[in-house]
Each structure stands twice: as structure tokens, then as C-alpha cells.
mmCIF file of C-alpha atoms and ligand atoms in Angstrom:
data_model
loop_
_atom_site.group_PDB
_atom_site.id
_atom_site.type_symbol
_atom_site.label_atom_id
_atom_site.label_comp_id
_atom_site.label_asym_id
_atom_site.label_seq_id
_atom_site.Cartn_x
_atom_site.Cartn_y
_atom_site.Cartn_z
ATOM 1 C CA UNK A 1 107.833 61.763 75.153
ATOM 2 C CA UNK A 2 106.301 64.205 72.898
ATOM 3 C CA UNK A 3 103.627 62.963 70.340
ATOM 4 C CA UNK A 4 104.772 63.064 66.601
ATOM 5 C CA UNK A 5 102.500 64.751 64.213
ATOM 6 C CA UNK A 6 104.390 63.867 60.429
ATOM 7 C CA UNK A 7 102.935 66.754 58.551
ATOM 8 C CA UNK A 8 103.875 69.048 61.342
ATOM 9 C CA UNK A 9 108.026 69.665 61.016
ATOM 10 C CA UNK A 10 108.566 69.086 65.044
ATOM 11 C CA UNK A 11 110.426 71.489 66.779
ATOM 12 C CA UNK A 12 111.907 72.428 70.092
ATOM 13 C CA UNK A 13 112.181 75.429 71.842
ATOM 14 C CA UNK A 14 112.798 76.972 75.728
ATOM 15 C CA UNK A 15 114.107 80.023 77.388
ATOM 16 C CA UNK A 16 115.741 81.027 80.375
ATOM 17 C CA UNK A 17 116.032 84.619 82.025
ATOM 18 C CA UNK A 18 119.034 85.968 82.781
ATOM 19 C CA UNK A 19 117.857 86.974 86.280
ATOM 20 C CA UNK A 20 120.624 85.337 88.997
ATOM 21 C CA UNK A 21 122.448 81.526 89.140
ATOM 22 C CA UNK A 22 121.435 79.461 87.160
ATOM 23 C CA UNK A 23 120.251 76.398 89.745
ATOM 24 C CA UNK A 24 119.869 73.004 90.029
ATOM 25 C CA UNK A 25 115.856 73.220 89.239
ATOM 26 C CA UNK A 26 117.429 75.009 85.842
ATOM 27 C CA UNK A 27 119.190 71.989 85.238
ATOM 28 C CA UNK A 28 116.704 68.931 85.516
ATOM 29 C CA UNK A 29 113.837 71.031 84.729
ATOM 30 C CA UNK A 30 114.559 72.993 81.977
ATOM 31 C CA UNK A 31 117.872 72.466 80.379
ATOM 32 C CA UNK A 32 118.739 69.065 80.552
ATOM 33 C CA UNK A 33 115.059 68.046 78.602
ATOM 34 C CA UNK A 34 115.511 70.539 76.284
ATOM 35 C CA UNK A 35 119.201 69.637 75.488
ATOM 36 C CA UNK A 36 117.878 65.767 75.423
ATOM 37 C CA UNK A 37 115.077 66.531 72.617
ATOM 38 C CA UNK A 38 117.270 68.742 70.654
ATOM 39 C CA UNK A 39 119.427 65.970 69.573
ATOM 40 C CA UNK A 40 116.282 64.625 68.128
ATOM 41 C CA UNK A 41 114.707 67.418 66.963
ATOM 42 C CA UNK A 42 115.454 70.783 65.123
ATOM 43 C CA UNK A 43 115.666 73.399 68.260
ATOM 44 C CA UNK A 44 115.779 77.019 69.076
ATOM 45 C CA UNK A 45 117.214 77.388 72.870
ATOM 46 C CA UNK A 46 117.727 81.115 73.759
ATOM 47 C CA UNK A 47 118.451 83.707 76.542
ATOM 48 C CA UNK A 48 115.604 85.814 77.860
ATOM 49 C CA UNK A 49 117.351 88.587 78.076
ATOM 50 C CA UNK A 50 113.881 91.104 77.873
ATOM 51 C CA UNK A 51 111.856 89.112 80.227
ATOM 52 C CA UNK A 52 114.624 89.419 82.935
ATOM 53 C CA UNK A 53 113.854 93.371 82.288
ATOM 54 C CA UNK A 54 110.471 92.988 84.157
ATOM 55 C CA UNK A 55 112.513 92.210 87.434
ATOM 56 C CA UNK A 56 116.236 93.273 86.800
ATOM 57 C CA UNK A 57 116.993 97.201 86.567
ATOM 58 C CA UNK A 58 121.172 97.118 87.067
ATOM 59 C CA UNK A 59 122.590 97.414 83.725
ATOM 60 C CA UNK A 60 125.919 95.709 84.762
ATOM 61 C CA UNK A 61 124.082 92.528 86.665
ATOM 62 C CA UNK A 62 121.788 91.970 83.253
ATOM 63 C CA UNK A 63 125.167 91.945 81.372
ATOM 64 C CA UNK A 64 126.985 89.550 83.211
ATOM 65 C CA UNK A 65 123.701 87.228 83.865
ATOM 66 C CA UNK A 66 123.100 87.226 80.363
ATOM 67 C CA UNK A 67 126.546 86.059 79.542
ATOM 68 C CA UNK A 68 126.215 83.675 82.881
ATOM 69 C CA UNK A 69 123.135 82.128 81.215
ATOM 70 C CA UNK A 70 124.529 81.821 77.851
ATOM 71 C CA UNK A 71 127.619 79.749 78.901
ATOM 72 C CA UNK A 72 125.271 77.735 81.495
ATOM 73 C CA UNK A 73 123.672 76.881 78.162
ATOM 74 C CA UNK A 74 126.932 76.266 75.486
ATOM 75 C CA UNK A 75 128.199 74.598 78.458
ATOM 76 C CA UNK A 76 125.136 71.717 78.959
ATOM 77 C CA UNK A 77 125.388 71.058 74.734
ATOM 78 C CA UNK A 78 123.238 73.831 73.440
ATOM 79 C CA UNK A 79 125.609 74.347 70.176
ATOM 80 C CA UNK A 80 124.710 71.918 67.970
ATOM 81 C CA UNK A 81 124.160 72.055 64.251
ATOM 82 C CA UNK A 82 120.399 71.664 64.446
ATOM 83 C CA UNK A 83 120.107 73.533 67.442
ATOM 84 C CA UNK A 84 119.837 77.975 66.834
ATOM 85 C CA UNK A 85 121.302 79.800 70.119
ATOM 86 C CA UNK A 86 120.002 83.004 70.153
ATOM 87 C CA UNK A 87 119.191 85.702 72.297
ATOM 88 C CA UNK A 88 115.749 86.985 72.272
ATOM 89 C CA UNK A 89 116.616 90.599 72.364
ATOM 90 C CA UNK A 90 118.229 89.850 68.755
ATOM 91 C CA UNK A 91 114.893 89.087 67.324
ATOM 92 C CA UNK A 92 112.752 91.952 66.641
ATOM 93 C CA UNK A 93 110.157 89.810 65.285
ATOM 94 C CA UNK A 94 109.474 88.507 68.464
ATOM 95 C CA UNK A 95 108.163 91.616 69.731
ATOM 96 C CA UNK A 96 106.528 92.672 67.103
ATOM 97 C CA UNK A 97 104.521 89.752 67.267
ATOM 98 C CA UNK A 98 104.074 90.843 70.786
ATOM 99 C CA UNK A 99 102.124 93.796 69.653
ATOM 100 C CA UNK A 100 100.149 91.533 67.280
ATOM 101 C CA UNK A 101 99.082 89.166 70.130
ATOM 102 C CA UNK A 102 98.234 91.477 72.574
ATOM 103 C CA UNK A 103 95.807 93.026 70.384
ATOM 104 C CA UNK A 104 94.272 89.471 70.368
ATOM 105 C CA UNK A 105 94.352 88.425 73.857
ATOM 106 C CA UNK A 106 91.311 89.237 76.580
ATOM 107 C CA UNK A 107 92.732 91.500 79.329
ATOM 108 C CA UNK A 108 90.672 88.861 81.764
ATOM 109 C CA UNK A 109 93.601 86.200 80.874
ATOM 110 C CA UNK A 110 96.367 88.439 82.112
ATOM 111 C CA UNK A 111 94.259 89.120 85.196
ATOM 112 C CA UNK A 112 93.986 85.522 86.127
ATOM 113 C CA UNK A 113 97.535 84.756 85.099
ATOM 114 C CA UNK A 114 99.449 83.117 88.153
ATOM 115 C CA UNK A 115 102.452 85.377 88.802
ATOM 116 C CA UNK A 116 100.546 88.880 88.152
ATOM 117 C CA UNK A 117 97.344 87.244 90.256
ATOM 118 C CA UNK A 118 100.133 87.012 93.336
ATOM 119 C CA UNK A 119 101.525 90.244 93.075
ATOM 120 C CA UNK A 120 98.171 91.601 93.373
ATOM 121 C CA UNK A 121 97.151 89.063 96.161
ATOM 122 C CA UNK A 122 100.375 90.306 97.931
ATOM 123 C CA UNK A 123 99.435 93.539 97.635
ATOM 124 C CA UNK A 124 95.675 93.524 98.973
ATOM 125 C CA UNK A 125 96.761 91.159 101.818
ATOM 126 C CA UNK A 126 99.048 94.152 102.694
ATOM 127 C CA UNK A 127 96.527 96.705 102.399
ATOM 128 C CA UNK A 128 98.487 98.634 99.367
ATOM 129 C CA UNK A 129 97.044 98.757 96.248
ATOM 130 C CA UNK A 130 96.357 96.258 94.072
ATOM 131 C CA UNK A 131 98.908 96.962 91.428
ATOM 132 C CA UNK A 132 101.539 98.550 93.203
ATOM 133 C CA UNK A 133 104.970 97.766 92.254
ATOM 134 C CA UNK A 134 103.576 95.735 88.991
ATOM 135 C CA UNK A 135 104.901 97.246 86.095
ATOM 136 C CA UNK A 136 103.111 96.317 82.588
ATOM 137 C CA UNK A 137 105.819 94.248 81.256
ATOM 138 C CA UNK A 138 105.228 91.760 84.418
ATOM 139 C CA UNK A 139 101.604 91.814 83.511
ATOM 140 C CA UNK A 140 102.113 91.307 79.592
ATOM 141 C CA UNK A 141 104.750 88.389 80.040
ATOM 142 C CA UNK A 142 102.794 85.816 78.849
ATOM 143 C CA UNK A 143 101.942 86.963 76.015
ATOM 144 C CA UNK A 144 106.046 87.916 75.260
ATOM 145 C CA UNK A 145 106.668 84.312 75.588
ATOM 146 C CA UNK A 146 103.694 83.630 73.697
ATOM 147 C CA UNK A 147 105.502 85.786 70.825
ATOM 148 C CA UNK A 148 108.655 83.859 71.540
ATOM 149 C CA UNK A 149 107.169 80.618 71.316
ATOM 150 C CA UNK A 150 104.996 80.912 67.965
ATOM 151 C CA UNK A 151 107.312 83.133 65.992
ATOM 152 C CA UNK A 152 109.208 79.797 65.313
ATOM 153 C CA UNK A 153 106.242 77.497 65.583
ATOM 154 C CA UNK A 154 107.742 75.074 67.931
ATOM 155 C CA UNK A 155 105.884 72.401 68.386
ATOM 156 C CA UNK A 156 107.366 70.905 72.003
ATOM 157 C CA UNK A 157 108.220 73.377 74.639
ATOM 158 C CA UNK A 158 110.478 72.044 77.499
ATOM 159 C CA UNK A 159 110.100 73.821 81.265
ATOM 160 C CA UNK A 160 109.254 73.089 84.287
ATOM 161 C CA UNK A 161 106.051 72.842 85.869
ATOM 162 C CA UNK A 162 105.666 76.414 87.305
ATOM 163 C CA UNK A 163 105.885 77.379 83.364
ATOM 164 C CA UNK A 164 102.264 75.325 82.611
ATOM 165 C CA UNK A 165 99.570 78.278 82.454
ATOM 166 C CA UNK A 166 102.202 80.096 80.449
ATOM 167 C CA UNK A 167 101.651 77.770 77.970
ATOM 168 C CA UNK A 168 97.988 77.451 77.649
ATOM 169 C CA UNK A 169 97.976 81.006 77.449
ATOM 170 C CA UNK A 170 100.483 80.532 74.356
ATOM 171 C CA UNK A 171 98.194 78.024 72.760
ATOM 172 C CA UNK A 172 94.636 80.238 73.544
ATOM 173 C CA UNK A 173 96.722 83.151 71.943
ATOM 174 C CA UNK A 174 97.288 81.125 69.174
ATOM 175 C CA UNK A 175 94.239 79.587 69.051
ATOM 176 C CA UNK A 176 92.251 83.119 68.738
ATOM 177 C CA UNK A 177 94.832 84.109 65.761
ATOM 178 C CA UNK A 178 94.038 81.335 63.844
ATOM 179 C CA UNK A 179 90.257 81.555 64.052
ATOM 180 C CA UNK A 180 90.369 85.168 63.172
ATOM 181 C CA UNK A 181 93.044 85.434 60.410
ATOM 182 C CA UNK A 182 93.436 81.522 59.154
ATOM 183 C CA UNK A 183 95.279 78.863 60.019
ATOM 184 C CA UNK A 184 98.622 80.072 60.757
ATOM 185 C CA UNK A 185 100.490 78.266 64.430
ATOM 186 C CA UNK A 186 101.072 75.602 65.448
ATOM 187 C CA UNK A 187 99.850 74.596 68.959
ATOM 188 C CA UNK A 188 102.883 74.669 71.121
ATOM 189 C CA UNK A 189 103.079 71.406 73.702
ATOM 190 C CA UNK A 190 104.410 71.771 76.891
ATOM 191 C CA UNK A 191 107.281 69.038 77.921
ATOM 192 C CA UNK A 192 106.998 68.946 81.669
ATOM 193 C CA UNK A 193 109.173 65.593 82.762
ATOM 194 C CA UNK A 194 107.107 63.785 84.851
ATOM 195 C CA UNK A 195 109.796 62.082 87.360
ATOM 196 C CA UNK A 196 110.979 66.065 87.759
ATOM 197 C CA UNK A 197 108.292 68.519 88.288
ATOM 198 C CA UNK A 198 109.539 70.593 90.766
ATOM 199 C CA UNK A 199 112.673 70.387 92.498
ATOM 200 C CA UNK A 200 113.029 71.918 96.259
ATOM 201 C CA UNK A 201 115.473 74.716 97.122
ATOM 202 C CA UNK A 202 117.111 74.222 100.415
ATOM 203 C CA UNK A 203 114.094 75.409 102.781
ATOM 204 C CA UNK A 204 111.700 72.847 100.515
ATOM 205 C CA UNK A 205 110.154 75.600 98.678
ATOM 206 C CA UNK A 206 110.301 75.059 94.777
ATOM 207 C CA UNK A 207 114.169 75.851 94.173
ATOM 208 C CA UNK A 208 113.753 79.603 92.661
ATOM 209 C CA UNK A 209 116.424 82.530 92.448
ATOM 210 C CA UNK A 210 113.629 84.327 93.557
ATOM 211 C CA UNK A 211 113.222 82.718 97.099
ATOM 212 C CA UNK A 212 116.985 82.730 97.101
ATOM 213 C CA UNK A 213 117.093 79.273 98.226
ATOM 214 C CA UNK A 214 118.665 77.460 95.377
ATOM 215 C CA UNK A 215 121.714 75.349 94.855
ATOM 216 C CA UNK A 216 123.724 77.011 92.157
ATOM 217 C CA UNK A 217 125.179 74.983 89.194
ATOM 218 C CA UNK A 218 128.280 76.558 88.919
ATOM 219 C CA UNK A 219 130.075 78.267 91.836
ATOM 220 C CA UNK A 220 133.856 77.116 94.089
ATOM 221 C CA UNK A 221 133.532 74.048 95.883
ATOM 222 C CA UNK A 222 133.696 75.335 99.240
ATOM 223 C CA UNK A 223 130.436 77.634 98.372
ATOM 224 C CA UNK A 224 128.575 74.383 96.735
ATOM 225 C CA UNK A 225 129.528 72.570 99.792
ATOM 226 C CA UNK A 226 128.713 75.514 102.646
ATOM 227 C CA UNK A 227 124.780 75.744 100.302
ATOM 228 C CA UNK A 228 124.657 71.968 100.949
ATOM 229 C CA UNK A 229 125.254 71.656 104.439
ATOM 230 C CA UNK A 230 122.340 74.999 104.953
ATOM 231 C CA UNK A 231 119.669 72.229 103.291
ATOM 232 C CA UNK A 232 116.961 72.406 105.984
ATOM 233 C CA UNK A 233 115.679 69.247 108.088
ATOM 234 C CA UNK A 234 114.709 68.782 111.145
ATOM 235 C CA UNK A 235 116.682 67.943 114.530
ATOM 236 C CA UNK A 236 116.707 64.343 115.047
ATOM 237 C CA UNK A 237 119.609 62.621 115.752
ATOM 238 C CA UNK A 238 121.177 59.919 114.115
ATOM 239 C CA UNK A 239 119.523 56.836 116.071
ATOM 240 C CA UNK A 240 116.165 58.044 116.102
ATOM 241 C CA UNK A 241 113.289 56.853 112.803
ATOM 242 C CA UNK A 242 113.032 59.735 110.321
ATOM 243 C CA UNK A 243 110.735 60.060 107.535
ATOM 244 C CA UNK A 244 112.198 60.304 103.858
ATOM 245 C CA UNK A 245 108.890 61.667 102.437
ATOM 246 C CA UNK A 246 108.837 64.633 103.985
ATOM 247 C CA UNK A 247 113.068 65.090 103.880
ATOM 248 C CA UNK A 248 114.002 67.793 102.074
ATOM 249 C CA UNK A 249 117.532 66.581 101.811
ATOM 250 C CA UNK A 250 116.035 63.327 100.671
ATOM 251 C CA UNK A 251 113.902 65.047 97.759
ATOM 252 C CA UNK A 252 117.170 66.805 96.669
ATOM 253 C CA UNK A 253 119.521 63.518 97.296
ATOM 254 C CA UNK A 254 117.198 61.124 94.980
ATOM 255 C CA UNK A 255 117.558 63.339 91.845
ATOM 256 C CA UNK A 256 121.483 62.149 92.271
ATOM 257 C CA UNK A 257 121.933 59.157 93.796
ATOM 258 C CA UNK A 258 121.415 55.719 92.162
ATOM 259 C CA UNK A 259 118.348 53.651 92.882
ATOM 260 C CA UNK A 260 120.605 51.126 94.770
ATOM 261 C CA UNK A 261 121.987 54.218 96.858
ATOM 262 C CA UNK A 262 118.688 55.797 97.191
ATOM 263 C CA UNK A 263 116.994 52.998 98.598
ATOM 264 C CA UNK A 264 119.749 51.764 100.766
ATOM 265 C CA UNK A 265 119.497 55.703 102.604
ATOM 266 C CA UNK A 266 115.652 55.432 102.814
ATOM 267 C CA UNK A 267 115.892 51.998 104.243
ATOM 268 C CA UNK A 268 118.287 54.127 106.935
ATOM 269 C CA UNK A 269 115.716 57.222 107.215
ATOM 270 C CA UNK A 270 113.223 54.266 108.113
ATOM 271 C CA UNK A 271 115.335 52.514 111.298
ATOM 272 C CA UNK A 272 117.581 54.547 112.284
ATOM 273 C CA UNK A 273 121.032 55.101 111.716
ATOM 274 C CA UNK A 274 121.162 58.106 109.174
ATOM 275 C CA UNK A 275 123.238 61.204 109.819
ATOM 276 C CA UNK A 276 122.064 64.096 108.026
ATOM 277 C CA UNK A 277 125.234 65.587 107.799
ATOM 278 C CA UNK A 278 127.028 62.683 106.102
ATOM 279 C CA UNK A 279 124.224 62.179 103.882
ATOM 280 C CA UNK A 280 124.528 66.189 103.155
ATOM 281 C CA UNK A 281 128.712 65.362 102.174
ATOM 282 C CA UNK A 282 127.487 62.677 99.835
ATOM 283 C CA UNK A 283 125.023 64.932 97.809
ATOM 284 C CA UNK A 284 127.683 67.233 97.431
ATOM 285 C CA UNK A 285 130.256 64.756 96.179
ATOM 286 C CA UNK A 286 127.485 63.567 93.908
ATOM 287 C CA UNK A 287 126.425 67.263 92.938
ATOM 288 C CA UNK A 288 129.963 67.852 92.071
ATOM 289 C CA UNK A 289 130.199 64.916 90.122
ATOM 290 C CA UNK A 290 127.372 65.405 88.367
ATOM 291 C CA UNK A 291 128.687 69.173 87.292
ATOM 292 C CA UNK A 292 132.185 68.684 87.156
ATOM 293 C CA UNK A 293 132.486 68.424 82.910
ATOM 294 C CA UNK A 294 130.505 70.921 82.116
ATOM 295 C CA UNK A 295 131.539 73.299 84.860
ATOM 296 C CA UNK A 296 134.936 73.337 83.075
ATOM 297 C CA UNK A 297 133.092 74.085 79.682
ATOM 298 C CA UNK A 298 131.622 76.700 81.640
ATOM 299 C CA UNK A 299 134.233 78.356 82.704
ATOM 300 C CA UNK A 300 136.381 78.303 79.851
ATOM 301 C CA UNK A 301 133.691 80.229 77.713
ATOM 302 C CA UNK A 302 133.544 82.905 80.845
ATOM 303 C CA UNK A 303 136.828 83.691 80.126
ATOM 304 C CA UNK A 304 136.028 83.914 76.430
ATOM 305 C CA UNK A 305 132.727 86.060 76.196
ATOM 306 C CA UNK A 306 133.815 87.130 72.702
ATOM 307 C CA UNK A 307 133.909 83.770 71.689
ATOM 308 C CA UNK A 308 129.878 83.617 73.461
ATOM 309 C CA UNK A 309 129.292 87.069 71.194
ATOM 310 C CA UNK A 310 129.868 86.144 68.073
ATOM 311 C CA UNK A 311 128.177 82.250 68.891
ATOM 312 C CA UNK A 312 125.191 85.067 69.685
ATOM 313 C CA UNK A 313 125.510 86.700 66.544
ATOM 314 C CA UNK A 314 125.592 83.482 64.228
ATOM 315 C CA UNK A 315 122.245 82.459 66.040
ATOM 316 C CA UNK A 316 120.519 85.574 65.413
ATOM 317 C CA UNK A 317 121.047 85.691 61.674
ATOM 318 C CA UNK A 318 120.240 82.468 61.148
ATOM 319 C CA UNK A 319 116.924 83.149 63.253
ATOM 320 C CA UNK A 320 116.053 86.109 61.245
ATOM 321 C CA UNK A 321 116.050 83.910 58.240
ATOM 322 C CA UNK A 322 113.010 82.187 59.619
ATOM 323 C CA UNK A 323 111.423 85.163 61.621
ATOM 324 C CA UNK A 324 111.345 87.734 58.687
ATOM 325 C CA UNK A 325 109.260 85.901 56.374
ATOM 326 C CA UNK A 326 106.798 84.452 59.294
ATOM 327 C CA UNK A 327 106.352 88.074 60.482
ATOM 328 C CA UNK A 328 105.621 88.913 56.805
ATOM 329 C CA UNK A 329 102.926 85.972 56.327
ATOM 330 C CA UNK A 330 101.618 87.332 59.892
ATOM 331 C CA UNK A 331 101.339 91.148 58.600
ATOM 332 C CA UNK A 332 99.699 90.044 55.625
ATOM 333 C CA UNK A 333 97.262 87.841 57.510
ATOM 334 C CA UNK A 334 96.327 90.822 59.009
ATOM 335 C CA UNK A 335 96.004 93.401 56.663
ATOM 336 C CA UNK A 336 99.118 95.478 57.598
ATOM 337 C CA UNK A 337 99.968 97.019 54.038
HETATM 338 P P1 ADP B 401 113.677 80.769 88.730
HETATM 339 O O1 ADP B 401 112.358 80.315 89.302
HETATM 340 O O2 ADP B 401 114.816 80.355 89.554
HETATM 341 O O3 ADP B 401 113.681 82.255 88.410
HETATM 342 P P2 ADP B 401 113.409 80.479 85.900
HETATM 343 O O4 ADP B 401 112.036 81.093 86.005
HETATM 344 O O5 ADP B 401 114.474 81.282 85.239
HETATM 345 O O6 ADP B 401 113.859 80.034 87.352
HETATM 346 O O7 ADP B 401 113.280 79.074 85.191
HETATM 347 C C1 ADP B 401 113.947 78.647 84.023
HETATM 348 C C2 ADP B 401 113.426 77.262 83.683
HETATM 349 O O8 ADP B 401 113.771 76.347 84.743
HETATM 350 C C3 ADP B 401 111.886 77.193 83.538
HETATM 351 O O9 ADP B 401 111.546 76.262 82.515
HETATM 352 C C4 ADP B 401 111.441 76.685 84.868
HETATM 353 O O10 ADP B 401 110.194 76.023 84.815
HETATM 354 C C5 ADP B 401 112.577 75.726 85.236
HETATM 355 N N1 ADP B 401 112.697 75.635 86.700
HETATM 356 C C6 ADP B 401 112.978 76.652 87.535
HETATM 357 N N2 ADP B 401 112.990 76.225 88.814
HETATM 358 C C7 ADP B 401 112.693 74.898 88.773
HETATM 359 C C8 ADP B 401 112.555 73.890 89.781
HETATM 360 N N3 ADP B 401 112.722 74.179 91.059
HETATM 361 N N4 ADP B 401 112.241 72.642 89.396
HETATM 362 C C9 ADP B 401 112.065 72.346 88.073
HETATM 363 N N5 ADP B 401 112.181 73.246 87.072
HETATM 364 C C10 ADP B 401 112.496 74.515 87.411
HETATM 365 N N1 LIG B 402 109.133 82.336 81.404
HETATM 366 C C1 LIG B 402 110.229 81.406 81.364
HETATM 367 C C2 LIG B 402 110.792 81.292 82.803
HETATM 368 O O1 LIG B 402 110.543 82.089 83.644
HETATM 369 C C3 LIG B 402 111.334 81.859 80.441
HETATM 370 C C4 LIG B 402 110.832 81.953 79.030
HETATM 371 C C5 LIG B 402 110.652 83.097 78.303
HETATM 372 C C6 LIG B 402 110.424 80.859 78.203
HETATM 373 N N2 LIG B 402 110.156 82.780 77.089
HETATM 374 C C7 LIG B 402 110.003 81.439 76.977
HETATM 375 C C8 LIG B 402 110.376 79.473 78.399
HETATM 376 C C9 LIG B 402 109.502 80.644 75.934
HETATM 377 C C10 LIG B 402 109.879 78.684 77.333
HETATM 378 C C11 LIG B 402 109.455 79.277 76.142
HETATM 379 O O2 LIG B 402 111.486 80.383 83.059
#
């Protein structure tokens, strides 16, 4: 749980790109903890709509992910009347602020920043140039989402754990602001839930639409079901001792089962006895389960995406409200006449 500060107003806010399904590692890792503190705290949950432009270059995929993302999120709880739903795209501010920061932040921090840093490893361990195929907005995407973070001053930032050095960056950038032009942001907190970290895609890898080895959230039963029964383990049969800890299946199946349940199966793993592909039916009954309500929220605003529009448009005036005079403060921090 987040650490209260009283004379700080506490605040909430995470984003997720509109880049392909959103996943299970979505879910537990980002969405669910930021829906959970937002019904304590004043929030800002948006779409990432200009981040996903570092990666995504077809106009009508963008569309429909963005719309994909925004009813993964109305679905899960995200309208709520402290919560602003907003699309980041909607907020000039935001990148405006961009400008701002990057004028503040050391080229060496972008350098060292983990997803540029493997591109570039990639690259040399393939004998191309360093920076081929890395356009600028890949390299200057931290300091974007530093720009989305501290043009609200949120105080607790909810996202997984691959999302940590984005935030110290955030919090450096803001550090370097305030020693230059006055106190002016808060330092943002990362809220990375301990019990989740990472979740595994179906090879083990961290579940990413980028390895294209997640479990999607919201797709038919059949296809939920066919992803489930590709999770990866090894070949033993059912008599023979397996080992839970390194079960893929297992890693996935704990998130959903209860405690009873999950130590009853490990107890299995441990003498024999365990099929994997009756343990692989139960995780998707439970996966189902577990998605069923707000699969049907889902796709009832899918078929709406006017009604999703116009939710959009509410959440980006009321955003402005706030933006607009921060960005003012900020240019007259700075001397910008
Ligand atoms: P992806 O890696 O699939 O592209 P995103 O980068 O869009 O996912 O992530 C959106 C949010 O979900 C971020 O806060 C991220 O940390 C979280 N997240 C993504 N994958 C996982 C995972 N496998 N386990 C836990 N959290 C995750
Ligand atoms: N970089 C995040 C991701 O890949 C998405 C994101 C953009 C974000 N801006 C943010 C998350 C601000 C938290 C806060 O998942």
C-alpha cells in the first residue's frame, strides 16, 4: 500500500498503449491495482494512444486498439466519478511538457534506458548498426511518460514491474525541474504489487503482446481455450513427480485458483498423479470465470464506440481544466513570456 503524505492531495494515475490484446499480465499488473486504488483515491487512467505510435504505423489497427483498450478499461470500472478517462492524445499539455523535460534530461539517461539499451544491443549483436530501426520517439519515451505522469502530479503510479526504470527516470526528471526552476512536482511512486510482478505468457517469458505469447482478456471461448491448451511444459506423463516451481502452467494456474485448490495441485505436481491437460481445462474454466462480467461490459461498449467517444471527450475537458493552468505555472517557472 502506498504511503500517505497529508499535505500532498494523493493521486493515481497509469496508462496503457493501444498496441494489440489487452492480456492477462494487463489485467493483474496494471489494471486491476490501478482500478483498486482509484476507489480510494482521485485517479487519472488513460489510453496511450501516442506511445503506441513508436511501434504501430497502420492507421486502421491504432483505431480499433485504441477503442479495444478503452473498453478493456470502462469495462474493469475505470468510469467512476473520481476517476478522469482520458486519452493522452487529447492533452496537448502533455507534450508540451515533453518539450520542457527533454530540455532537462541528460541524453546519457536515454542511453542507458532498458528498452532503447536492447534495441541497440540487438543491433550490435547482429552486426547492423547501433541505431538501426530506432526511431526517436522509442528513444524519448520515457521522458513522454514522464510528461504524462507529472502534468497531473500523481502521486502513486500503478504498473507492472517491467515499467520500474520508467519511473525513476520520471522522478530524476522531476527532480532536475525542481532544483532548477523551484519546487514544482511531486515525486511520482511506483505501485508494483508485490504477490504479481510479472506474469508468464505461455512459453514462460514475461506475458507481452510483443513476444506474442499472451493470453488475451477478451476473445470467443474456443480461442481462450485453444491459447490455454498451447501453455508450454514439459513431457512427463501423468504418473511421473513434476516440479511446480519451474511449471509454467503452474505460475499461470496460481494467479486463479484458490489457495485450497492451489495447494491441493502442487501436492499432485509433487507425487504424481497430475495431468497437464486437465489442469490446462481447469485454468480455462477459471480464466473464464474470472472474465466472464466484464467481458460482457466489454462487449457491449464495442458495439457502442460512440458511447466510448463522447466518455473520451468528457475526460479530456475535464483534464484540460487541470493541465492548462499547470502548463501555465510551468511556462512561467521558466521564463516563457
Ligand atoms: P505489453 O508488454 O504486452 O506490451 P504494456 O507495455 O502495454 O504490455 O503494459 C501495460 C501495463 O501492463 C504496464 O503497466 C505493464 O507493466 C503491465 N504488464 C504488461 N505485461 C505484464 C505482465 N506480464 N505481468 C505484469 N504486468 C504486466
Ligand atoms: N509505458 C507504459 C507501458 O508500456 C504505458 C504508459 C505510458 C504509462 N505512459 C504512462 C504507464 C504513464 C504509467 C504512467 O505499459
Amino acid at each position: 500500500m502506498p504511503q500517505t503524505n497529508s499535505s500532498i492531495q494523493q493521486t493515481v494515475l497509469t496508462g496503457i498503449k493501444p498496441t494489440g490484446n489487452a492480456h492477462l499480465g494487463n489485467l493483474l499488473g496494471a489494471i486491476e491495482p490501478a482500478i483498486t486504488l482509484s476507489k480510494q483515491y482521485p485517479s487519472y487512467l488513460f489510453i496511450a494512444d501516442y506511445h503506441a505510435l513508436t511501434t504501430v504505423f497502420d492507421t486502421k489497427f491504432l483505431q480499433e486498439q485504441t477503442y479495444h483498450i478503452a473498453a478493456t478499461w470502462l469495462a474493469n470500472g475505470a468510469l467512476d466519478e473520481t476517476t478522469i478517462f482520458y486519452k493522452q492524445s487529447d492533452i496537448p499539455e502533455i507534450f508540451e511538457l515533453a518539450w520542457i523535460l527533454s530540455c532537462l534530461t541528460a541524453k546519457g539517461v536515454l542511453n542507458r534506458a532498458h528498452s532503447y539499451k536492447a534495441a541497440v544491443d540487438y543491433n550490435i549483436n547482429n552486426k547492423k548498426d547501433a541505431d538501426y530501426n530506432v526511431n526517436c520517439g522509442h528513444y524519448l519515451y520515457p521522458i513522454l511518460m514522464a510528461a504524462d505522469i507529472l502534468i497531473t502530479n500523481a502521486t502513486f503510479v500503478p504498473v507492472g514491474q517491467d515499467q520500474k526504470q520508467h519511473l525513476e527516470i520520471a522522478r530524476d526528471i522531476a527532480n532536475v525541474f525542481n532544483q532548477t526552476y523551484g519546487d514544482t512536482f511531486v515525486l511520482p511512486e511506483p505501485i508494483i504489487q508485490e504477490s504479481i510482478q510479472t506474469i508468464p505468457g505461455i512459453d514462460g517469458r514475461k506475458m507481452s503482446k510483443s513476444y506474442r505469447n499472451e493470453i488475451p482478456l477478451y476473445t470467443s471461448s474456443k480461442a481462450l481455450r485453444k491459447r490455454i491448451m498451447q501453455i508450454q511444459t514439459d513431457s512427463k506423463g501423468i504418473d511421473e513427480v513434476k516440479d511446480p516451481t519451474t511449471c509454467n502452467l503452474f505460475a499461470i494456474f496460481k494467479y486463479f485458483a484458490t489457495p485450497t485448490r492451489v495447494s491441493e495441485i502442487e501436492n499432485q505436481y509433487k507425487t504424481g498423479g497430475l495431468a497437464y491437460g486437465s489442469l490446462k481445462q481447469e485454468l480455462f474454466e477459471l480464466i473464464e470465470a474470472y472474465t466472464a462480467n466484464s467481458k460482457a461490459v466489454y462487449e457491449s461498449y464495442m458495439q457502442d464506440t460512440q458511447k466510448i467517444d463522447s466518455i473520451l471527450t468528457q475526460g479530456k475537458e475535464k483534464m484540460r481544466e487541470l493541465t492548462k493552468p499547470l502548463l501555465q505555472q510551468i511556462r512561467n517557472a521558466i521564463g516563457i513570456i
